XYZ file of C-alpha atoms in Angstrom:
553
model
C -53.398 -36.970 8.233
C -57.187 -36.793 8.730
C -59.474 -38.392 6.182
C -60.886 -35.016 5.120
C -57.382 -33.700 4.424
C -56.513 -36.891 2.538
C -59.762 -36.593 0.619
C -58.937 -33.124 -0.692
C -55.485 -34.113 -1.950
C -56.572 -36.891 -4.336
C -57.330 -35.040 -7.565
C -58.227 -36.605 -10.883
C -58.921 -33.770 -13.369
C -62.274 -34.553 -14.932
C -64.003 -37.383 -13.051
C -65.358 -37.263 -9.494
C -66.815 -40.516 -8.193
C -68.599 -41.320 -4.963
C -69.722 -44.919 -5.018
C -71.666 -45.070 -8.273
C -72.157 -41.267 -8.584
C -70.026 -39.421 -11.133
C -69.417 -35.694 -11.595
C -68.261 -35.392 -15.194
C -66.074 -32.567 -16.537
C -65.532 -30.966 -13.133
C -62.157 -29.282 -12.823
C -62.194 -29.733 -9.044
C -63.072 -33.397 -9.228
C -61.718 -35.857 -6.709
C -62.003 -39.582 -6.241
C -63.570 -41.186 -3.226
C -61.283 -43.126 -0.902
C -61.870 -46.740 0.036
C -63.930 -46.025 3.154
C -67.514 -45.525 1.957
C -69.274 -47.347 4.777
C -72.432 -45.665 6.055
C -71.919 -44.332 9.553
C -74.945 -42.078 10.080
C -78.318 -41.435 8.462
C -80.533 -38.357 8.689
C -84.111 -37.965 7.486
C -84.525 -34.178 7.188
C -87.817 -32.351 6.669
C -87.282 -28.733 5.686
C -89.599 -25.716 5.443
C -88.820 -22.150 4.370
C -90.539 -18.854 3.633
C -94.049 -19.631 4.850
C -94.557 -15.860 5.291
C -97.027 -16.495 8.080
C -99.301 -18.691 5.937
C -101.034 -20.494 8.802
C -103.874 -22.165 6.912
C -101.630 -24.044 4.488
C -98.987 -24.738 7.109
C -101.606 -26.274 9.400
C -102.532 -28.747 6.656
C -98.873 -29.554 5.949
C -98.105 -30.175 9.611
C -101.157 -32.432 9.901
C -99.749 -34.602 7.107
C -96.180 -34.417 8.414
C -97.153 -35.570 11.896
C -98.978 -38.599 10.468
C -95.909 -39.591 8.438
C -93.548 -39.116 11.383
C -95.396 -41.787 13.376
C -93.905 -44.470 11.131
C -90.375 -43.008 11.174
C -87.513 -43.217 13.632
C -87.450 -39.990 15.699
C -83.777 -40.590 16.497
C -82.813 -40.090 12.846
C -85.441 -37.463 11.900
C -84.677 -33.745 11.871
C -87.122 -30.882 11.182
C -85.727 -27.514 10.127
C -87.088 -24.111 9.133
C -84.962 -21.676 7.143
C -86.378 -18.222 7.809
C -89.307 -15.960 6.944
C -91.684 -18.100 8.933
C -93.103 -14.990 10.625
C -94.296 -11.901 8.773
C -95.720 -8.479 9.555
C -96.775 -6.972 12.879
C -99.808 -9.087 13.748
C -98.923 -10.521 17.164
C -101.713 -13.094 17.187
C -100.643 -14.428 13.832
C -96.969 -14.670 14.750
C -97.788 -16.281 18.094
C -99.908 -18.883 16.285
C -96.955 -19.576 13.971
C -94.777 -20.377 16.990
C -97.421 -22.777 18.292
C -97.642 -24.555 14.935
C -93.858 -24.900 14.703
C -93.857 -26.476 18.154
C -96.612 -28.902 17.173
C -94.589 -29.869 14.095
C -91.577 -30.634 16.290
C -89.307 -28.088 14.600
C -85.792 -28.295 16.055
C -83.855 -25.696 14.039
C -84.703 -22.129 13.086
C -82.748 -19.369 11.375
C -83.560 -15.694 10.938
C -84.912 -14.351 7.666
C -85.605 -10.713 6.879
C -89.311 -10.950 7.773
C -88.538 -12.203 11.256
C -87.708 -8.538 11.962
C -90.935 -7.005 10.607
C -92.112 -6.243 14.137
C -88.706 -5.500 15.638
C -86.295 -7.501 17.755
C -88.331 -7.328 20.975
C -91.358 -9.056 19.438
C -89.106 -11.550 17.671
C -87.281 -12.415 20.892
C -90.630 -12.996 22.594
C -91.676 -15.533 19.968
C -88.300 -17.294 19.801
C -88.338 -17.642 23.571
C -91.646 -19.561 23.318
C -90.327 -21.854 20.585
C -89.132 -25.392 21.329
C -86.370 -24.972 18.767
C -82.828 -23.661 18.568
C -82.259 -20.432 16.630
C -79.038 -20.237 14.622
C -77.418 -17.001 13.426
C -73.751 -16.857 12.441
C -73.500 -13.717 10.280
C -75.216 -11.065 12.370
C -73.984 -8.290 14.648
C -76.420 -7.919 17.541
C -75.664 -4.692 19.436
C -75.735 -4.294 23.197
C -79.240 -3.571 24.395
C -80.938 -5.545 21.646
C -83.400 -8.072 23.179
C -81.981 -10.893 21.051
C -78.830 -10.844 23.176
C -80.840 -12.155 26.116
C -81.622 -15.284 24.089
C -77.912 -16.080 23.932
C -77.620 -16.194 27.706
C -80.859 -18.188 27.910
C -79.535 -20.882 25.582
C -82.003 -20.137 22.780
C -79.816 -18.429 20.152
C -76.424 -19.686 18.921
C -73.716 -18.949 16.360
C -73.322 -22.711 16.105
C -74.917 -25.641 17.831
C -74.218 -29.333 18.353
C -77.028 -31.865 18.415
C -76.863 -35.615 18.910
C -79.035 -37.845 16.747
C -78.971 -41.625 17.224
C -75.603 -41.382 18.946
C -74.038 -39.221 16.208
C -73.065 -35.579 16.694
C -74.042 -32.975 14.098
C -72.990 -29.345 13.938
C -75.330 -26.564 12.791
C -74.797 -22.959 11.694
C -77.223 -20.384 10.283
C -77.346 -17.120 8.331
C -79.685 -14.214 7.598
C -79.881 -12.589 4.129
C -77.218 -10.134 3.021
C -78.028 -6.605 1.903
C -81.470 -6.377 3.509
C -82.292 -3.605 5.963
C -83.434 -5.481 9.079
C -85.099 -4.202 12.199
C -86.531 -0.867 11.063
C -88.457 -0.722 14.337
C -85.391 -1.251 16.542
C -84.255 2.392 16.377
C -80.872 2.673 18.157
C -80.042 -1.018 18.589
C -80.712 -2.314 15.093
C -79.060 -5.581 14.083
C -76.778 -5.703 11.058
C -75.837 -8.577 8.772
C -72.276 -9.062 7.535
C -71.579 -8.535 3.841
C -70.840 -11.519 1.592
C -67.156 -11.661 2.502
C -67.858 -11.203 6.214
C -70.513 -13.912 6.060
C -68.114 -16.283 4.336
C -65.441 -15.669 6.995
C -67.929 -16.050 9.869
C -69.280 -19.333 8.514
C -65.811 -20.747 7.923
C -64.668 -19.740 11.414
C -67.681 -21.387 13.033
C -67.153 -24.549 10.974
C -63.556 -24.699 12.196
C -64.728 -24.408 15.805
C -67.072 -27.329 15.264
C -64.360 -29.414 13.615
C -62.032 -28.713 16.544
C -64.700 -30.334 18.737
C -64.536 -33.437 16.540
C -67.759 -32.620 14.643
C -67.431 -33.719 11.003
C -71.077 -33.629 9.899
C -72.103 -29.982 9.482
C -75.440 -28.609 8.287
C -75.970 -24.980 7.302
C -79.493 -23.587 7.908
C -79.553 -20.660 5.496
C -81.708 -17.720 4.486
C -79.069 -16.314 2.150
C -80.881 -17.357 -1.012
C -79.515 -19.568 -3.774
C -77.997 -16.994 -6.133
C -75.251 -14.368 -5.968
C -71.752 -14.113 -4.567
C -73.110 -14.528 -1.051
C -75.726 -17.148 -1.937
C -75.913 -20.824 -1.038
C -74.376 -22.065 -4.292
C -71.349 -19.812 -3.853
C -71.021 -20.657 -0.146
C -71.099 -24.386 -0.938
C -68.167 -24.022 -3.330
C -66.110 -21.548 -1.276
C -66.322 -23.038 2.201
C -64.733 -26.101 3.774
C -66.585 -28.563 5.977
C -70.241 -27.809 5.216
C -72.070 -30.932 4.038
C -75.718 -29.894 3.707
C -77.311 -26.496 3.035
C -80.988 -26.180 3.930
C -81.918 -22.994 2.085
C -84.527 -20.280 1.773
C -85.177 -16.661 0.722
C -85.303 -17.194 -3.061
C -88.466 -19.351 -3.001
C -87.049 -22.035 -5.270
C -88.417 -25.543 -5.417
C -85.168 -27.446 -5.861
C -86.343 -30.996 -6.325
C -84.113 -34.053 -6.728
C -80.311 -34.155 -6.951
C -78.579 -32.395 -9.868
C -74.927 -31.719 -10.693
C -76.018 -29.239 -13.391
C -79.075 -27.105 -14.152
C -81.873 -29.063 -15.832
C -84.593 -26.403 -15.786
C -85.820 -23.647 -13.472
C -87.029 -26.136 -10.862
C -84.094 -28.516 -11.164
C -81.104 -26.325 -10.433
C -77.617 -27.524 -9.584
C -77.718 -28.616 -5.971
C -74.838 -31.086 -5.633
C -71.418 -29.448 -5.889
C -67.893 -29.784 -4.587
C -66.675 -27.716 -1.671
C -63.296 -26.024 -1.566
C -61.977 -29.276 -0.088
C -63.427 -31.285 -2.953
C -66.150 -32.853 -0.850
C -69.821 -33.033 -1.919
C -72.289 -30.441 -0.632
C -76.042 -30.738 -1.225
C -78.355 -27.685 -1.365
C -82.139 -27.887 -0.914
C -85.028 -25.408 -0.716
C -88.805 -25.261 -1.231
C -90.899 -22.657 -3.042
C -92.312 -21.320 0.214
C -95.755 -19.981 1.187
C -96.406 -23.297 2.966
C -97.198 -25.018 -0.318
C -94.934 -27.967 0.472
C -92.352 -29.489 2.800
C -89.114 -30.907 1.433
C -87.577 -34.200 2.507
C -83.855 -34.947 2.273
C -82.580 -38.404 3.142
C -78.812 -38.291 3.517
C -76.158 -40.691 4.791
C -72.646 -39.937 5.976
C -69.641 -42.225 5.881
C -67.377 -42.874 8.865
C -65.438 -39.685 8.070
C -68.455 -37.392 7.900
C -68.712 -37.131 4.100
C -72.133 -37.519 2.484
C -72.710 -40.615 0.365
C -74.139 -39.187 -2.857
C -75.347 -42.411 -4.442
C -77.777 -43.153 -1.591
C -79.072 -39.593 -1.159
C -82.693 -38.661 -1.970
C -84.281 -35.209 -2.059
C -88.008 -34.987 -2.777
C -90.574 -32.227 -2.741
C -93.192 -32.953 -5.376
C -93.269 -36.708 -4.701
C -92.922 -36.962 -0.936
C -96.701 -36.838 -0.306
C -96.563 -33.712 1.857
C -98.398 -31.354 -0.458
C -101.829 -29.876 -0.035
C -104.972 -28.867 -1.850
C -108.227 -27.252 -0.715
C -109.510 -30.631 0.518
C -106.480 -31.485 2.656
C -107.502 -32.075 6.299
C -106.309 -30.029 9.279
C -105.838 -31.388 12.785
C -108.560 -30.023 15.100
C -106.093 -28.559 17.575
C -104.226 -26.795 14.777
C -107.522 -25.586 13.290
C -108.523 -23.964 16.599
C -105.169 -22.188 16.843
C -105.463 -20.863 13.296
C -109.061 -19.686 13.648
C -108.350 -17.956 16.954
C -105.470 -16.045 15.366
C -107.053 -15.160 12.024
C -110.751 -14.768 12.787
C -113.542 -15.651 10.364
C -112.872 -15.492 6.631
C -115.479 -13.612 4.579
C -115.866 -12.725 0.913
C -115.809 -8.936 0.499
C -115.556 -8.467 -3.286
C -114.845 -10.203 -6.577
C -112.165 -9.648 -9.215
C -114.140 -9.508 -12.470
C -110.904 -9.328 -14.415
C -108.333 -11.448 -12.555
C -104.647 -10.864 -12.010
C -102.685 -14.086 -11.543
C -99.457 -13.380 -9.706
C -96.315 -15.251 -10.710
C -95.073 -14.951 -7.130
C -91.672 -13.777 -8.341
C -89.695 -10.669 -7.446
C -89.696 -9.743 -11.147
C -93.269 -8.515 -10.688
C -91.887 -5.660 -8.612
C -90.249 -4.286 -11.773
C -93.640 -3.758 -13.423
C -96.960 -2.095 -12.744
C -98.770 -4.400 -10.321
C -102.603 -4.621 -10.359
C -102.690 -5.745 -6.732
C -100.696 -2.670 -5.734
C -103.026 -0.588 -7.916
C -105.884 -1.699 -5.673
C -104.096 -0.383 -2.574
C -103.266 2.861 -4.392
C -106.883 3.336 -5.508
C -108.208 2.625 -2.027
C -105.715 5.009 -0.387
C -106.616 7.775 -2.845
C -110.295 7.397 -1.987
C -109.573 7.274 1.750
C -107.683 10.586 1.527
C -110.145 12.234 -0.850
C -110.937 15.034 1.600
C -107.340 16.196 1.395
C -107.391 16.363 -2.432
C -104.211 14.347 -3.118
C -102.798 14.340 -6.627
C -101.052 10.975 -6.398
C -100.496 7.874 -4.281
C -97.076 6.252 -3.877
C -96.799 2.636 -2.677
C -93.669 0.561 -2.085
C -93.797 -2.557 -4.342
C -92.497 -5.283 -1.967
C -95.105 -4.603 0.727
C -97.949 -5.779 -1.551
C -98.193 -9.500 -2.330
C -100.088 -11.960 -4.504
C -102.766 -11.771 -7.163
C -106.487 -11.081 -7.366
C -108.554 -13.985 -8.693
C -112.261 -14.644 -8.183
C -113.606 -13.994 -4.693
C -111.500 -11.653 -2.577
C -111.702 -12.503 1.125
C -110.663 -10.901 4.389
C -107.976 -13.584 4.801
C -106.548 -12.740 1.407
C -106.393 -9.011 2.148
C -104.994 -9.369 5.660
C -102.718 -12.371 5.409
C -101.657 -12.633 1.776
C -101.973 -9.296 0.028
C -101.120 -6.872 2.842
C -99.386 -8.902 5.569
C -97.409 -5.929 6.905
C -100.488 -3.692 7.333
C -98.417 -0.546 7.096
C -99.719 2.959 7.566
C -100.531 5.374 4.744
C -99.789 9.070 5.189
C -100.864 12.241 3.447
C -97.817 14.444 2.745
C -96.817 17.437 0.665
C -93.483 17.080 -1.142
C -91.509 19.449 -3.312
C -91.352 18.404 -6.943
C -87.639 17.766 -6.445
C -88.192 15.383 -3.522
C -91.097 13.732 -5.342
C -88.903 12.959 -8.374
C -86.010 11.897 -6.142
C -88.288 9.425 -4.354
C -89.523 7.864 -7.610
C -86.028 7.777 -9.067
C -84.277 6.333 -6.012
C -86.627 3.365 -5.905
C -86.670 2.883 -9.691
C -82.861 2.597 -9.750
C -83.093 -0.468 -7.496
C -84.697 -2.376 -10.380
C -81.333 -2.131 -12.160
C -78.887 -2.380 -9.273
C -80.334 -5.064 -6.971
C -82.288 -8.327 -7.102
C -84.871 -6.762 -4.796
C -86.616 -4.026 -6.788
C -88.397 -1.364 -4.739
C -90.180 0.338 -7.655
C -93.014 2.730 -6.719
C -96.615 1.833 -7.639
C -98.965 4.780 -8.171
C -102.459 6.239 -8.562
C -103.391 9.560 -10.149
C -100.304 9.710 -12.319
C -98.115 7.936 -14.850
C -94.358 7.724 -15.253
C -91.681 5.925 -17.246
C -88.646 4.024 -15.952
C -85.854 4.012 -18.522
C -83.500 1.083 -17.922
C -81.281 2.082 -20.855
C -79.646 4.837 -18.780
C -75.908 4.684 -18.233
C -74.373 4.115 -14.808
C -77.486 3.247 -12.754
C -75.201 2.614 -9.755
C -74.739 6.392 -9.535
C -77.566 7.745 -7.326
C -77.521 10.987 -9.359
C -78.518 9.118 -12.525
C -82.065 10.033 -13.555
C -83.987 7.042 -14.892
C -87.565 8.297 -14.456
C -89.218 10.530 -17.027
C -92.542 11.564 -18.578
C -94.092 12.179 -15.153
C -97.683 13.301 -15.608
C -100.706 13.613 -13.331
C -104.086 12.559 -14.668
C -107.713 13.025 -13.669
C -110.309 10.267 -13.306
C -110.842 10.304 -17.082
C -107.097 9.827 -17.666
C -106.634 13.376 -18.966
C -103.247 14.950 -18.245
C -103.605 17.834 -15.781
C -99.977 18.433 -14.801
C -96.447 17.519 -15.810
C -93.107 17.435 -14.008
C -89.743 17.725 -15.750
C -87.731 15.000 -14.028
C -84.449 16.619 -15.115
C -85.376 20.013 -13.655
C -88.033 19.636 -10.946
C -89.031 22.650 -8.884
C -87.895 22.998 -5.278
C -90.797 25.373 -4.560
C -93.796 23.765 -6.252
C -95.379 20.965 -4.214
C -97.126 17.686 -4.892
C -99.979 16.600 -2.619
C -99.750 12.840 -2.238
C -100.451 9.786 -0.118
C -97.261 7.899 0.745
C -96.736 4.392 2.164
C -95.367 4.586 5.696
C -92.518 2.184 4.907
C -90.908 4.878 2.755
C -90.568 7.107 5.827
C -88.512 4.356 7.511
C -86.327 2.835 4.779
C -82.714 4.000 4.782
C -82.817 4.926 1.083
C -85.906 7.106 1.264
C -86.351 8.448 4.801
C -83.881 11.297 4.214
C -85.831 12.350 1.127
C -89.075 12.413 3.101
C -87.705 14.250 6.122
C -88.663 17.518 4.418
C -92.288 16.437 3.808
C -94.853 18.994 4.971
C -98.272 18.620 6.596
C -97.824 14.867 7.201
C -101.062 13.265 8.424
C -102.138 9.672 8.978
C -104.694 8.407 6.454
C -105.084 4.916 7.904
C -103.778 1.362 7.872
C -103.513 -0.549 4.609
C -105.849 -3.425 5.475
C -108.630 -1.179 6.791
C -108.346 1.125 3.777
C -108.551 -1.714 1.251
C -111.337 -3.651 3.004
C -113.489 -0.514 3.201
C -112.882 0.165 -0.489
C -113.727 -3.414 -1.538
C -116.902 -3.543 0.555
C -118.056 -0.342 -1.115
C -117.207 -1.234 -4.721
C -117.993 -4.991 -4.552
C -116.019 -5.787 -7.729
C -112.788 -4.678 -9.384
C -110.867 -5.140 -12.611
C -107.327 -6.201 -11.733
C -105.527 -4.995 -14.846
C -102.451 -3.014 -15.782
C -103.461 0.464 -16.899
C -100.193 1.990 -18.061
C -99.470 3.747 -14.779
C -95.838 2.592 -14.853
C -94.056 1.973 -18.144
C -90.650 0.295 -18.181
C -88.205 0.673 -21.066
C -85.955 -2.386 -20.953
C -82.399 -2.517 -22.236
């Protein structure tokens, strides 16, 4: 009988001990066998969800490379866990690849934002990377450019790497339930659902174990929460030892067997076999790099009492005075151009950086809506509709070109003038508002020229016919009501003149609604529209104005 099989058969009800570490009151607890000798050591640096933040990442890599000089390269591993790229700016994404190469990144997995510019652009960047890309839970159709990376030895369902004479197995996963590759048209990739992902990961782990690999690391962009998240995967699978996570932007510092607070979540649990699994992740946006020091015994099981996971105290954090290597600085400046102040936020909006902000009126999105309304003024629109997730961050103090281009509007989508029937207009608002009750990724519509209410007390929000929007009114510049729409009985003949974010013409939930739009005309790109508006107005008040009201349960 193998050690791992023996390990899972020794059950002791309520105490689980590894060396000096104890898991109390765990119904799946097991006791460590006699063989606890350290066989292998890994020093892992992990990065996730930079969202193309080159300036901060350049500073982090400068610090990381200095630290690495005093460490053993044979036992050091550098991993990224998705959403390193963002948007459709080729120069920016190419610079990201260069920075990852300078950092010595060895592992890469695919997040949702890797597909912002389609599979062809992604394949081009991955081909230039000096790292291995891992994806275990994705169907890549024939004709998709990512398939070429498989034959070129750049993309794998699983991968084996040797460090200091020890073999390690790696697998990776993209997020579940996210529409990837909107620009891929007929050969769009698809991600397995939670059950399919679980099966795919388990199958790949078994393949690795059949090759004699007993130290397995999962490079994940699934996110921490949910039935298909890292915490659930850790408990349901067999053979995974370490999960390097992303997607949910959580700074999981230290080692915890239970939740301590929002930044100290449970990240050491028992697998289905009763073996320890550690989960780590950083908050993203290139604010920090995590460091996990982990040892494995002779049977490939992690030694919990010698393990260390640090983010806030590992000295790889930055501030405005942190230095940047000159080579990195040149790469960043060439990609981003010169940063200039274009306006000031007299009344600031400090973003929490959480997805919960998408469930509320967002002052940053209001700015885009206001700018788009002014840009389309010649067409006399009544309203502007913007998709919440495409607008990021807050507005504090000086507003610069970097902030607009690379933080606030990284996707630089197009804005279109369109004429919709009242029925389609209401359907569009309602379809996106329902996501605030049915998913963790709210798509609520931000607006200008109107107000509306989202009622979360409605019954059965999973039913797409449920109406949760009401009190839809259009207002003039003095906030006087000039028109109303009955959301329960909207007209199919009367039209609404509006400016609509281009993303809504592409998304699978809303593109069918907008296929009947009339007189569709391009207004411009988001970044150009907002920069022109800011240069003209010089200052703004970033406040909530009651454009969207949410009635909570």
